[in-house]
């Protein structure tokens, strides 16, 4: 295809417009790391696209393509916008990372700083690659190496963080079934705050790691009403569309209200609504509940503050419609040393750093009038504190 | 009569009116002499031919679909049609592999914009709990069974069936949990323990219990279930539903059928024309792997 001069000038115009946008209309400004002709692409309609922006640092909310018709397409990965994890502009090669990590374990004791600097700034895909390459190069699993060298909170944080998210969820779920008590909400947390496919992956990882299904273990380690709720929750594969049936929302709000008024909290219908409906549908139902009956459903579920099943129900509702509020509370209780959720701080930071820890941190600040990072500094110390802060996106001033 | 499409097409396209008239006059089974001077098609014959075409069409469509979509549609239809069809839901949930069932759940999202569990809430009957549990399962598929647990669980089932209220079986939480969460290997071990301990087999003990029996058979002895369905379909007085089951089972289970040695002769006797050829070819192709 011949590119005449007029076409070339038009392409230049678009590229200059795009660069101007990136430099002057974005805060902080985006510097394209590789301004060469190979990053200027033309599609079949002769629209200009600028590629190679993914390795940009700073703001995660940047466009990945700018079309010549002026419309700026922000292909923002929504999750990336809410994540706190930061990955450097130019990531060292995997073999470099492995070499450094190997060095971190040799010699006189362990170089925790190096571990934090590397693993603390790699996303799941990168970490998986590092683990794979490390095993191929040195003949042992990186995590086994970690197990040998470290101990306590820091170790657990590194171990949990290094795992692939699905494996991590499987491990957390397995621990939760083994040491299950009626105040343990981790199973519900995993079942309700992950996407349908993430939950599926966790179930697959569970098969591989524990040679049984998650449902089996939940069925056989939980009891009574808790089991009645938890089993369908971990087995669910929710529809994830945004469509909502308002008539159904009305009917189910009424149903829930009736059951709650009758104190039939573990009624089949209550559980059915919470365990099978899409999150959008549940949201609509609960909005209708509030409109029609005056109270938030969670207010009506507070009849007995000591009832642990009611507490689980309330948390389930939160996880389904506003998870950041649930996580804020978990963090608050953990940091203030109240409650019995050991390892909550580690678990929440690890599992949400690549998802929505930013939003949770905002909620934390709103509720506690102090930034999450400052609370972490006050409550923890040493390498544990360092890695937590790195994962929470804290930038040294 | 059957449907030989190739010949039919060549006849219809190549004949002129004279030829066709003599055809009609010659087929006394299909056409009767009407008093108004034309050869009228015999009503009952049309019905049979239409059925042949329909079944052929159903078989072809069912074969063409991606297995996930096929299973999702089978389930959706079964939910809509009511209690007599719930065995299809059990069949899909229990005879597919864990990943195939997962695929069907994903396809269901795409096709019907709801999860299967949600649509199952339309079922008001007592079967709902069991069906939801079966459809939500993601069973472990590896080897390794804890024989002690299998034995004690066979005991739990025995007591639920024989000492409890048989009518309440579908509400028996532990029984449903065992059937819905344990791996197929485990359940087959449980089945063996049951026979050894109590001198009768679990499926027989559930005679008359509809989908509970289907569930146990599909999970532990699927060939028994499929043989039962196929035999009902090839009986002389089989109803429409049973015959439709024939298409469904053959298309979805052809590899298994060959393994189990299901005899094609039975089908040969009953089916006709292109539908028969298609069915036999389906089974035969399961042979060629």
XYZ file of C-alpha atoms in Angstrom:
686
model
C 0.000 0.000 0.000
C 1.519 3.266 -1.032
C 1.530 6.028 1.498
C 1.227 9.283 -0.358
C 2.504 12.528 1.132
C -0.912 13.771 2.087
C -1.595 10.567 3.971
C 1.763 10.833 5.718
C 1.079 14.366 6.853
C -2.289 13.293 8.208
C -0.655 10.481 10.138
C 1.853 12.947 11.582
C -0.949 15.266 12.609
C -2.624 12.509 14.583
C 0.589 11.377 16.229
C 1.458 14.924 17.264
C -2.046 15.441 18.604
C -1.731 12.236 20.601
C 1.670 13.169 22.016
C 0.402 16.595 22.963
C -2.528 14.978 24.743
C -0.232 12.623 26.621
C 2.218 15.365 27.598
C -0.121 18.192 28.460
C -3.540 16.820 29.172
C -2.572 13.995 31.434
C -1.506 14.279 35.005
C 1.075 13.056 35.608
C 2.217 13.340 31.997
C 2.828 10.167 30.078
C 6.127 9.764 28.334
C 5.999 7.224 25.576
C 9.010 5.031 26.159
C 9.596 4.149 22.553
C 8.735 6.858 20.064
C 9.592 5.173 16.815
C 7.793 4.435 13.597
C 7.277 0.867 14.617
C 4.835 2.011 17.255
C 2.695 3.915 14.797
C 0.137 1.536 13.339
C -2.456 1.953 10.627
C -5.550 -0.206 10.528
C -7.620 -1.158 7.496
C -9.588 2.072 7.708
C -6.349 4.043 7.773
C -6.992 5.037 11.362
C -3.810 5.695 13.294
C -3.071 3.778 16.453
C -0.172 4.380 18.777
C 1.046 1.248 20.445
C 3.613 0.375 23.071
C 2.040 2.313 25.905
C 1.610 -0.592 28.263
C 4.968 -0.235 29.879
C 4.293 3.306 30.973
C 4.747 4.034 34.592
C 2.760 6.172 36.973
C -0.896 6.500 36.159
C -2.507 3.265 35.239
C -5.369 5.077 33.597
C -3.820 5.766 30.248
C -5.136 5.197 26.753
C -3.758 2.347 24.774
C -4.883 3.616 21.441
C -5.712 6.994 20.059
C -7.720 7.034 16.881
C -7.219 9.642 14.178
C -10.849 10.619 14.174
C -10.098 12.341 17.437
C -11.881 9.912 19.659
C -9.531 8.793 22.340
C -10.141 5.238 23.215
C -9.308 4.559 26.801
C -8.903 0.858 26.975
C -8.426 1.022 30.660
C -8.326 -2.234 32.437
C -10.651 -1.231 35.227
C -8.959 -3.473 37.678
C -5.603 -1.882 36.957
C -7.052 1.499 37.848
C -8.019 0.293 41.308
C -4.916 -1.773 41.977
C -2.084 -0.538 44.144
C 0.638 -2.728 42.698
C 3.304 -0.831 40.806
C 5.516 -2.411 38.211
C 8.605 -0.571 36.902
C 8.720 1.028 33.454
C 11.331 -1.363 32.221
C 11.072 -4.729 33.881
C 14.286 -6.730 34.118
C 14.321 -9.984 32.236
C 12.985 -13.046 34.001
C 16.422 -14.643 34.168
C 17.821 -11.503 35.780
C 15.063 -11.593 38.375
C 15.739 -15.259 39.076
C 19.460 -14.634 39.416
C 18.883 -11.798 41.850
C 16.432 -13.856 43.877
C 18.892 -16.727 43.991
C 21.540 -14.324 45.245
C 19.105 -13.057 47.856
C 19.091 -16.489 49.442
C 22.751 -17.280 49.293
C 25.584 -15.994 51.365
C 25.031 -14.891 54.926
C 21.324 -15.198 55.467
C 18.604 -13.747 53.327
C 18.482 -10.396 51.604
C 14.888 -9.479 52.373
C 15.232 -6.068 50.743
C 16.034 -7.641 47.400
C 13.074 -10.008 47.700
C 10.790 -7.073 48.441
C 12.187 -4.991 45.583
C 11.711 -7.733 43.038
C 8.617 -9.719 43.998
C 6.877 -6.672 45.424
C 6.862 -5.080 42.004
C 5.789 -7.931 39.762
C 2.237 -8.804 38.698
C 0.768 -12.296 38.756
C 1.827 -13.164 35.234
C 5.388 -12.036 35.898
C 5.560 -13.857 39.221
C 4.335 -17.075 37.617
C 7.015 -16.772 34.956
C 9.670 -16.150 37.579
C 8.605 -19.244 39.506
C 8.636 -21.357 36.384
C 12.023 -20.110 35.210
C 13.536 -20.387 38.690
C 12.471 -24.031 38.869
C 13.881 -24.745 35.428
C 17.166 -23.005 36.190
C 17.852 -24.119 39.755
C 15.844 -27.300 40.004
C 13.730 -26.219 42.961
C 10.498 -24.319 43.505
C 11.105 -20.690 44.467
C 8.523 -21.085 47.189
C 10.356 -24.037 48.684
C 13.456 -21.830 48.793
C 11.427 -19.194 50.593
C 10.156 -21.725 53.073
C 13.685 -22.649 54.049
C 14.950 -19.169 54.618
C 12.219 -17.051 56.135
C 9.936 -17.165 59.124
C 6.831 -15.514 60.615
C 4.636 -12.726 59.199
C 7.063 -11.674 56.499
C 7.438 -15.232 55.284
C 3.741 -15.817 55.109
C 3.272 -12.558 53.226
C 5.951 -13.410 50.678
C 4.649 -16.953 50.248
C 1.056 -15.858 49.789
C 2.030 -13.010 47.503
C 4.252 -15.146 45.291
C 1.478 -17.661 44.632
C -0.701 -17.424 41.579
C -4.078 -15.912 42.652
C -6.025 -19.113 41.986
C -3.572 -21.210 43.996
C -3.604 -18.621 46.737
C -7.368 -18.752 46.976
C -7.240 -22.549 47.053
C -4.719 -22.461 49.906
C -6.706 -19.899 51.877
C -9.910 -21.875 51.343
C -8.279 -25.115 52.431
C -6.912 -23.498 55.596
C -10.345 -22.075 56.268
C -12.026 -25.471 56.051
C -9.401 -27.165 58.184
C -9.641 -24.645 60.975
C -13.237 -23.676 60.431
C -15.227 -22.077 63.224
C -18.513 -20.263 63.117
C -16.739 -16.921 63.160
C -14.590 -17.736 60.136
C -15.694 -15.748 57.114
C -12.844 -16.503 54.736
C -14.760 -19.070 52.672
C -17.562 -16.603 52.096
C -15.017 -13.887 51.360
C -13.419 -15.925 48.611
C -16.714 -17.135 47.189
C -18.292 -13.690 47.024
C -15.542 -11.197 46.237
C -13.965 -13.084 43.347
C -15.417 -12.990 39.858
C -17.235 -16.107 38.668
C -14.223 -17.191 36.642
C -11.738 -16.441 39.418
C -13.767 -18.650 41.740
C -13.748 -21.330 39.070
C -9.964 -21.134 38.758
C -9.656 -21.398 42.504
C -11.768 -24.567 42.411
C -9.573 -25.997 39.684
C -6.427 -25.130 41.634
C -8.026 -26.812 44.653
C -8.389 -30.082 42.716
C -4.770 -29.966 41.654
C -3.381 -29.110 45.059
C -5.574 -31.081 47.447
C -6.872 -33.950 45.310
C -10.461 -33.282 46.208
C -13.072 -30.691 45.439
C -13.601 -27.539 47.463
C -17.284 -28.428 47.854
C -16.392 -31.735 49.485
C -14.225 -30.087 52.074
C -16.740 -27.350 52.768
C -19.532 -29.915 53.035
C -17.617 -31.973 55.501
C -16.023 -29.345 57.683
C -18.830 -26.875 58.146
C -22.109 -27.506 59.901
C -25.703 -26.480 60.224
C -26.906 -23.196 58.809
C -23.352 -22.219 57.973
C -22.976 -25.192 55.687
C -26.375 -24.486 54.187
C -25.126 -21.061 53.139
C -21.471 -21.761 52.402
C -21.886 -24.784 50.149
C -24.017 -23.035 47.517
C -21.814 -19.948 47.797
C -18.593 -21.778 46.917
C -20.372 -23.774 44.202
C -21.911 -20.805 42.465
C -21.107 -19.713 38.950
C -22.930 -16.416 38.806
C -24.043 -14.771 35.622
C -22.021 -11.575 35.319
C -24.112 -9.428 33.023
C -25.554 -6.103 34.094
C -29.148 -6.919 33.107
C -31.636 -6.510 35.887
C -35.229 -7.635 36.151
C -36.979 -4.983 38.250
C -40.115 -7.032 38.771
C -38.048 -9.867 40.120
C -36.137 -7.410 42.326
C -39.440 -6.300 43.844
C -40.637 -9.856 44.403
C -37.400 -10.977 45.967
C -37.075 -7.881 48.145
C -40.542 -8.662 49.499
C -39.595 -12.299 50.020
C -36.429 -11.368 51.891
C -38.304 -8.895 54.032
C -40.895 -11.516 54.981
C -38.290 -14.095 55.896
C -36.253 -11.624 57.907
C -39.319 -10.420 59.774
C -40.053 -14.044 60.641
C -36.442 -14.471 61.724
C -36.159 -17.271 59.146
C -32.590 -16.264 58.364
C -31.426 -19.570 56.972
C -34.540 -20.138 54.934
C -34.010 -21.815 51.548
C -35.211 -18.733 49.704
C -32.862 -16.347 51.487
C -29.929 -18.568 50.676
C -31.124 -19.119 47.125
C -31.259 -15.384 46.398
C -27.832 -14.709 47.863
C -26.162 -17.734 46.308
C -27.554 -17.759 42.782
C -28.560 -14.308 41.622
C -26.133 -12.149 39.693
C -24.489 -9.367 41.664
C -26.318 -6.759 39.606
C -29.656 -8.399 40.336
C -28.922 -8.640 44.056
C -27.944 -4.988 44.082
C -31.249 -4.056 42.503
C -33.143 -6.213 44.960
C -31.416 -4.620 47.936
C -32.005 -1.131 46.610
C -35.642 -1.950 46.272
C -35.614 -3.392 49.778
C -34.375 -0.087 51.144
C -36.797 1.965 49.074
C -39.762 -0.117 50.080
C -39.045 -0.942 53.718
C -36.967 1.988 54.868
C -33.910 0.155 56.152
C -30.766 -1.258 54.643
C -31.136 -5.016 54.750
C -28.071 -5.226 56.974
C -29.733 -3.070 59.564
C -32.610 -5.546 59.692
C -30.107 -8.389 59.951
C -28.679 -6.996 63.170
C -31.413 -8.340 65.417
C -28.904 -10.226 67.538
C -25.396 -8.768 67.477
C -23.945 -11.937 68.960
C -25.438 -14.257 66.343
C -22.575 -15.402 64.166
C -24.774 -16.653 61.358
C -26.350 -13.208 61.081
C -22.863 -11.716 61.045
C -21.980 -14.010 58.155
C -25.148 -13.027 56.303
C -24.359 -9.348 56.726
C -20.830 -9.877 55.482
C -22.153 -11.872 52.527
C -24.358 -8.966 51.536
C -21.445 -6.558 51.821
C -19.111 -8.752 49.794
C -21.652 -9.038 47.012
C -22.571 -5.390 46.626
C -19.873 -3.246 48.230
C -16.813 -5.371 48.948
C -14.602 -2.391 49.796
C -16.722 -1.808 52.914
C -16.295 -5.413 53.940
C -12.534 -5.299 53.456
C -12.237 -1.968 55.248
C -13.852 -3.491 58.307
C -11.652 -6.569 58.188
C -8.571 -4.341 58.030
C -9.816 -2.086 60.781
C -10.413 -4.973 63.155
C -7.084 -6.551 62.282
C -5.089 -3.377 62.749
C -6.794 -2.587 66.037
C -6.134 -6.153 67.186
C -9.804 -6.815 67.710
C -11.579 -9.902 66.463
C -10.159 -13.334 65.785
C -9.184 -13.049 62.137
C -5.516 -13.877 62.266
C -3.482 -13.032 59.235
C -6.259 -10.794 57.925
C -3.922 -7.932 57.092
C -1.642 -10.200 55.090
C -4.562 -11.880 53.366
C -6.387 -8.700 52.371
C -3.303 -6.890 51.088
C -2.158 -9.930 49.104
C -5.478 -10.745 47.573
C -6.531 -7.189 46.725
C -3.264 -5.435 45.746
C -3.854 -6.348 42.116
C -7.604 -5.833 42.297
C -9.027 -2.941 44.283
C -6.807 -2.141 47.245
C -6.850 1.509 46.182
C -10.583 1.724 46.677
C -10.359 -0.149 49.953
C -7.624 2.244 51.119
C -9.827 5.208 50.214
C -12.670 3.676 52.194
C -10.304 3.046 55.072
C -9.227 6.665 55.156
C -12.807 7.845 54.943
C -13.882 5.673 57.836
C -10.834 6.019 60.080
C -9.541 9.482 59.200
C -6.060 8.127 58.690
C -4.450 6.709 55.541
C -4.181 2.929 55.433
C -0.445 3.119 54.863
C 0.035 5.173 58.018
C -2.015 2.680 60.014
C 0.122 -0.127 58.628
C 3.301 1.716 59.643
C 1.973 2.157 63.161
C 0.891 -1.440 63.521
C 3.718 -3.379 61.898
C 7.467 -3.224 61.623
C 10.527 -4.553 59.823
C 10.431 -6.302 56.498
C 6.796 -7.278 56.983
C 5.892 -3.601 57.153
C 8.130 -2.801 54.171
C 6.558 -5.355 51.866
C 3.023 -4.459 52.959
C 3.699 -0.845 52.116
C 5.171 -1.723 48.735
C 2.145 -3.807 47.864
C -0.173 -1.068 49.078
C 1.425 1.284 46.568
C 3.167 3.415 49.145
C 5.836 5.607 47.563
C 8.738 6.730 49.703
C 8.740 10.521 49.998
C -41.342 -45.965 4.500
C -38.324 -43.965 5.310
C -36.620 -40.917 3.989
C -34.044 -41.406 1.315
C -33.275 -37.814 0.665
C -30.971 -38.273 -2.301
C -33.445 -40.284 -4.299
C -36.278 -38.068 -3.227
C -34.485 -34.993 -4.475
C -33.586 -36.551 -7.786
C -37.121 -37.803 -8.307
C -38.775 -34.539 -7.502
C -36.481 -32.398 -9.544
C -36.366 -34.622 -12.548
C -39.984 -35.604 -12.939
C -42.653 -33.902 -14.901
C -46.268 -33.805 -13.908
C -47.151 -37.044 -15.733
C -44.395 -38.895 -14.015
C -45.369 -37.612 -10.629
C -48.982 -38.614 -11.182
C -48.039 -42.153 -11.948
C -45.833 -42.155 -8.881
C -48.764 -41.157 -6.755
C -51.015 -43.743 -8.329
C -48.394 -46.364 -7.712
C -47.920 -45.610 -4.012
C -51.073 -46.949 -2.544
C -49.656 -46.686 0.948
C -49.122 -42.956 0.665
C -51.894 -41.829 -1.604
C -55.548 -42.705 -1.808
C -58.004 -42.190 -4.580
C -60.133 -39.208 -3.704
C -63.702 -39.015 -4.948
C -63.021 -35.648 -6.496
C -60.569 -37.125 -8.941
C -57.116 -36.671 -7.522
C -54.640 -38.693 -5.535
C -54.873 -37.511 -1.962
C -52.088 -37.948 0.520
C -53.009 -40.243 3.374
C -53.067 -38.209 6.587
C -51.406 -40.729 8.810
C -48.621 -41.269 6.288
C -47.773 -37.594 6.277
C -47.491 -37.668 10.022
C -45.026 -40.507 9.904
C -42.924 -38.894 7.206
C -42.880 -35.605 9.071
C -41.699 -37.386 12.160
C -38.928 -39.016 10.213
C -37.836 -35.652 8.860
C -38.069 -34.067 12.298
C -36.085 -36.724 14.014
C -33.457 -36.579 11.334
C -33.328 -32.818 11.670
C -33.110 -33.057 15.455
C -30.324 -35.578 15.224
C -28.370 -33.456 12.774
C -28.797 -30.253 14.760
C -27.916 -31.940 17.998
C -24.775 -33.364 16.424
C -23.706 -30.074 14.934
C -23.913 -28.056 18.103
C -20.904 -27.586 20.311
C -21.331 -30.040 23.224
C -21.490 -27.164 25.709
C -24.280 -25.433 23.835
C -26.035 -28.719 23.290
C -26.033 -29.529 26.994
C -27.073 -26.005 27.971
C -30.036 -26.181 25.588
C -30.994 -29.645 26.806
C -31.078 -28.375 30.378
C -33.027 -25.230 29.558
C -35.617 -27.214 27.676
C -35.933 -29.730 30.470
C -36.502 -27.002 33.050
C -39.199 -25.484 30.884
C -40.989 -28.732 30.156
C -41.418 -29.827 33.743
C -40.942 -32.706 36.190
C -41.153 -35.538 33.665
C -38.028 -34.135 32.031
C -35.872 -33.532 35.086
C -34.023 -36.755 34.406
C -32.364 -34.969 31.488
C -30.911 -32.438 33.910
C -29.640 -35.254 36.079
C -28.281 -37.000 33.001
C -26.297 -33.979 31.851
C -25.075 -33.013 35.308
C -23.947 -36.497 36.234
C -22.683 -38.167 33.084
C -20.521 -35.372 31.730
C -16.981 -34.760 32.927
C -16.433 -31.920 35.390
C -15.029 -29.669 32.700
C -17.822 -30.502 30.265
C -20.409 -29.567 32.890
C -18.508 -26.349 33.541
C -18.589 -25.627 29.820
C -22.338 -26.161 29.782
C -22.672 -23.659 32.640
C -20.649 -21.095 30.710
C -22.667 -21.691 27.548
C -25.846 -21.263 29.583
C -24.679 -17.788 30.625
C -24.091 -16.824 27.000
C -27.314 -18.272 25.685
C -29.809 -17.445 28.381
C -28.246 -14.588 30.358
C -28.769 -16.376 33.630
C -27.005 -19.086 35.494
C -28.533 -22.572 35.497
C -28.967 -22.288 39.259
C -31.107 -19.209 38.785
C -33.405 -20.867 36.281
C -33.722 -23.889 38.498
C -35.474 -21.647 41.001
C -38.448 -21.855 38.661
C -38.854 -25.397 39.883
C -41.176 -25.348 42.836
C -40.959 -29.020 43.609
C -38.799 -30.813 46.116
C -36.391 -31.899 43.397
C -34.938 -28.401 43.232
C -32.364 -28.788 46.005
C -30.883 -31.914 44.506
C -30.863 -30.522 40.968
C -29.160 -27.271 41.997
C -26.548 -29.191 43.940
C -25.866 -31.595 41.059
C -25.557 -28.855 38.487
C -23.186 -26.805 40.683
C -20.750 -29.622 41.281
C -17.163 -29.492 40.115
C -16.116 -32.964 41.100
C -12.558 -34.041 41.622
C -11.631 -36.538 38.940
C -8.463 -38.148 40.175
C -8.022 -41.568 41.701
C -7.634 -42.228 45.372
C -10.655 -43.009 47.461
C -10.882 -43.142 51.217
C -12.586 -46.522 51.628
C -13.469 -45.887 55.253
C -15.308 -42.721 54.415
C -17.020 -44.413 51.474
C -18.194 -47.173 53.752
C -19.498 -44.856 56.446
C -21.271 -42.768 53.847
C -22.924 -45.854 52.397
C -24.246 -46.384 55.882
C -25.603 -42.860 56.014
C -27.449 -43.454 52.756
C -28.769 -46.805 53.919
C -30.190 -45.285 57.039
C -31.676 -42.396 55.149
C -33.455 -44.772 52.778
C -34.515 -47.550 55.088
C -34.984 -46.009 58.464
C -36.110 -42.580 57.575
C -39.148 -41.316 55.765
C -38.637 -42.196 52.117
C -40.704 -39.192 51.172
C -38.241 -36.949 52.889
C -35.226 -38.290 51.019
C -35.040 -35.301 48.729
C -34.717 -33.091 51.796
C -32.071 -35.205 53.460
C -29.165 -32.748 53.593
C -26.419 -35.300 54.182
C -27.594 -37.607 51.411
C -27.761 -34.770 48.905
C -24.390 -33.512 49.987
C -22.763 -36.898 49.491
C -24.288 -37.346 46.058
C -23.505 -33.810 44.954
C -19.963 -33.268 46.198
C -18.118 -36.582 46.197
C -16.063 -37.690 43.221
C -17.502 -40.377 40.943
C -14.748 -42.746 42.019
C -15.755 -42.274 45.622
C -19.422 -42.819 44.852
C -18.661 -45.987 42.941
C -16.740 -47.270 45.968
C -19.699 -46.288 48.128
C -21.978 -48.232 45.778
C -19.818 -51.334 46.207
C -19.779 -51.036 49.978
C -23.548 -50.664 49.989
C -24.007 -53.909 48.018
C -21.531 -55.737 50.201
C -22.958 -54.545 53.483
C -26.654 -54.789 52.733
C -27.035 -57.442 50.057
C -28.961 -55.207 47.723
C -27.739 -52.484 45.482
C -28.301 -48.804 46.062
C -30.151 -48.193 42.804
C -32.616 -50.979 43.514
C -33.246 -49.579 46.958
C -34.179 -46.330 45.302
C -36.719 -47.952 43.004
C -39.604 -45.595 42.554
C -37.632 -42.618 43.742
C -37.412 -41.022 40.292
C -34.529 -38.651 40.004
C -32.741 -39.989 43.056
C -32.441 -43.338 41.360
C -31.398 -41.641 38.106
C -28.762 -39.702 40.028
C -27.237 -42.769 41.600
C -27.283 -44.682 38.321
C -25.784 -41.849 36.286
C -22.990 -41.399 38.786
C -22.222 -45.006 39.651
C -23.481 -47.206 36.827
C -24.139 -44.958 33.815
C -24.390 -47.861 31.399
C -27.401 -49.170 33.329
C -29.088 -45.808 33.050
C -28.429 -45.431 29.340
C -29.455 -48.980 28.545
C -32.709 -48.379 30.379
C -33.378 -45.195 28.420
C -32.536 -46.780 25.086
C -34.655 -49.856 25.707
C -37.605 -47.709 26.605
C -37.073 -45.822 23.368
C -37.048 -48.836 21.058
C -40.076 -50.527 22.569
C -43.111 -50.979 20.339
C -45.284 -48.685 22.374
C -42.667 -46.061 23.140
C -43.991 -42.552 23.401
C -42.579 -39.438 21.708
C -40.441 -38.482 24.643
C -38.794 -41.850 24.852
C -38.030 -41.750 21.166
C -36.518 -38.303 21.488
C -34.368 -39.694 24.246
C -32.949 -42.089 21.683
C -31.590 -39.233 19.579
C -30.243 -37.462 22.619
C -28.487 -40.444 24.096
C -26.974 -41.697 20.880
C -25.698 -38.318 19.799
C -24.264 -37.396 23.183
C -22.956 -40.785 24.209
C -21.799 -42.452 21.040
C -18.287 -43.168 22.251
C -19.564 -44.659 25.477
C -22.163 -46.756 23.701
C -19.598 -48.442 21.541
C -17.459 -49.127 24.588
C -20.394 -50.636 26.420
C -21.233 -52.718 23.373
C -24.733 -51.471 22.812
C -26.163 -53.491 19.996
C -26.929 -51.538 16.850
C -29.409 -54.174 15.710
C -32.040 -52.887 18.028
C -31.857 -49.542 16.334
C -31.812 -51.133 12.900
C -35.173 -52.724 13.519
C -36.971 -49.653 14.581
C -35.518 -46.734 12.738
C -35.980 -45.994 9.117
C -34.388 -44.268 6.225
C -31.818 -41.575 6.510
C -32.469 -41.181 10.206
C -31.457 -44.764 10.721
C -28.371 -44.396 8.557
C -27.392 -41.317 10.442
C -27.827 -42.978 13.814
C -25.898 -46.052 12.823
C -23.147 -43.965 11.302
C -22.977 -41.950 14.514
C -22.405 -45.051 16.545
C -20.001 -46.533 14.055
C -17.928 -43.384 13.928
C -17.519 -43.645 17.664
C -15.629 -46.783 16.801
C -13.124 -45.012 14.634
C -11.045 -42.926 16.993
